[in-house]
XYZ file of N, CA and C in Angstrom:
108
model
N -4.265 -0.030 -30.764
C -3.744 -1.322 -30.250
C -4.932 -2.126 -29.667
N -4.945 -3.383 -29.977
C -6.048 -4.271 -29.505
C -5.852 -4.535 -28.023
N -6.970 -4.856 -27.393
C -6.979 -5.168 -25.949
C -6.076 -6.399 -25.702
N -5.196 -6.293 -24.723
C -4.345 -7.405 -24.352
C -2.996 -7.462 -25.074
N -2.799 -6.605 -26.054
C -1.508 -6.564 -26.754
C -0.474 -5.884 -25.871
N 0.784 -6.339 -25.963
C 1.845 -5.790 -25.187
C 2.815 -5.005 -26.086
N 3.389 -3.949 -25.563
C 4.418 -3.160 -26.225
C 5.718 -3.474 -25.532
N 6.779 -3.843 -26.248
C 8.077 -4.009 -25.655
C 9.088 -3.091 -26.362
N 10.138 -2.767 -25.656
C 11.240 -2.007 -26.187
C 12.526 -2.730 -25.946
N 13.430 -2.727 -26.929
C 14.693 -3.401 -26.837
C 15.777 -2.407 -27.132
N 16.750 -2.269 -26.230
C 17.922 -1.404 -26.435
C 19.151 -2.296 -26.542
N 19.707 -2.417 -27.745
C 20.899 -3.222 -27.939
C 22.128 -2.334 -27.932
N 22.720 -2.252 -26.754
C 23.925 -1.404 -26.566
C 25.169 -2.183 -26.862
N 26.305 -1.496 -26.915
C 27.580 -2.173 -27.205
C 28.075 -2.891 -25.950
N 27.807 -2.370 -24.756
C 28.238 -3.024 -23.536
C 27.063 -3.690 -22.818
N 25.945 -2.999 -22.726
C 24.771 -3.527 -22.034
C 23.541 -3.440 -22.965
N 22.634 -4.353 -22.773
C 21.360 -4.337 -23.473
C 20.252 -4.446 -22.435
N 19.045 -3.971 -22.819
C 17.942 -3.996 -21.871
C 16.640 -4.184 -22.650
N 15.698 -4.871 -22.018
C 14.354 -5.087 -22.565
C 13.344 -4.609 -21.522
N 12.316 -3.885 -22.022
C 11.267 -3.398 -21.112
C 9.924 -3.614 -21.738
N 8.903 -3.749 -20.920
C 7.507 -3.888 -21.375
C 6.695 -2.761 -20.757
N 5.785 -2.223 -21.541
C 4.906 -1.174 -20.999
C 3.817 -1.766 -20.106
N 3.724 -1.234 -18.927
C 2.666 -1.614 -17.966
C 1.907 -0.325 -17.648
N 0.768 -0.129 -18.303
C 0.053 1.135 -18.152
C 0.813 2.209 -18.874
N 1.174 3.257 -18.193
C 1.897 4.380 -18.793
C 3.388 4.344 -18.485
N 3.843 3.313 -17.797
C 5.263 3.264 -17.380
C 5.940 1.986 -17.914
N 7.225 2.093 -18.331
C 7.952 0.889 -18.765
C 8.461 0.118 -17.522
N 8.465 -1.205 -17.632
C 9.018 -2.090 -16.578
C 10.157 -2.852 -17.219
N 11.378 -2.638 -16.665
C 12.574 -3.338 -17.190
C 12.531 -4.802 -16.776
N 12.791 -5.686 -17.724
C 12.815 -7.125 -17.441
C 14.243 -7.494 -17.033
N 14.389 -8.013 -15.799
C 15.715 -8.350 -15.276
C 16.276 -9.582 -15.995
N 17.597 -9.624 -16.123
C 18.263 -10.799 -16.669
C 18.717 -11.703 -15.519
N 19.516 -12.740 -15.851
C 19.955 -13.707 -14.828
C 20.767 -13.079 -13.738
N 21.470 -11.943 -14.031
C 22.232 -11.238 -13.031
C 21.438 -10.255 -12.245
N 20.141 -10.125 -12.568
C 19.277 -9.182 -11.864
C 19.278 -7.772 -12.434
N 19.934 -7.576 -13.550
C 19.991 -6.258 -14.191
C 18.922 -6.080 -15.234
């Protein structure tokens, strides 16, 4: 992976969905408008 590139993960669930971005060795969940 080139310097500065980001890795994201997307989970499209039937009730809930979530997006996260890798920060170092840990994923960080990106909150939606409701804070989830």
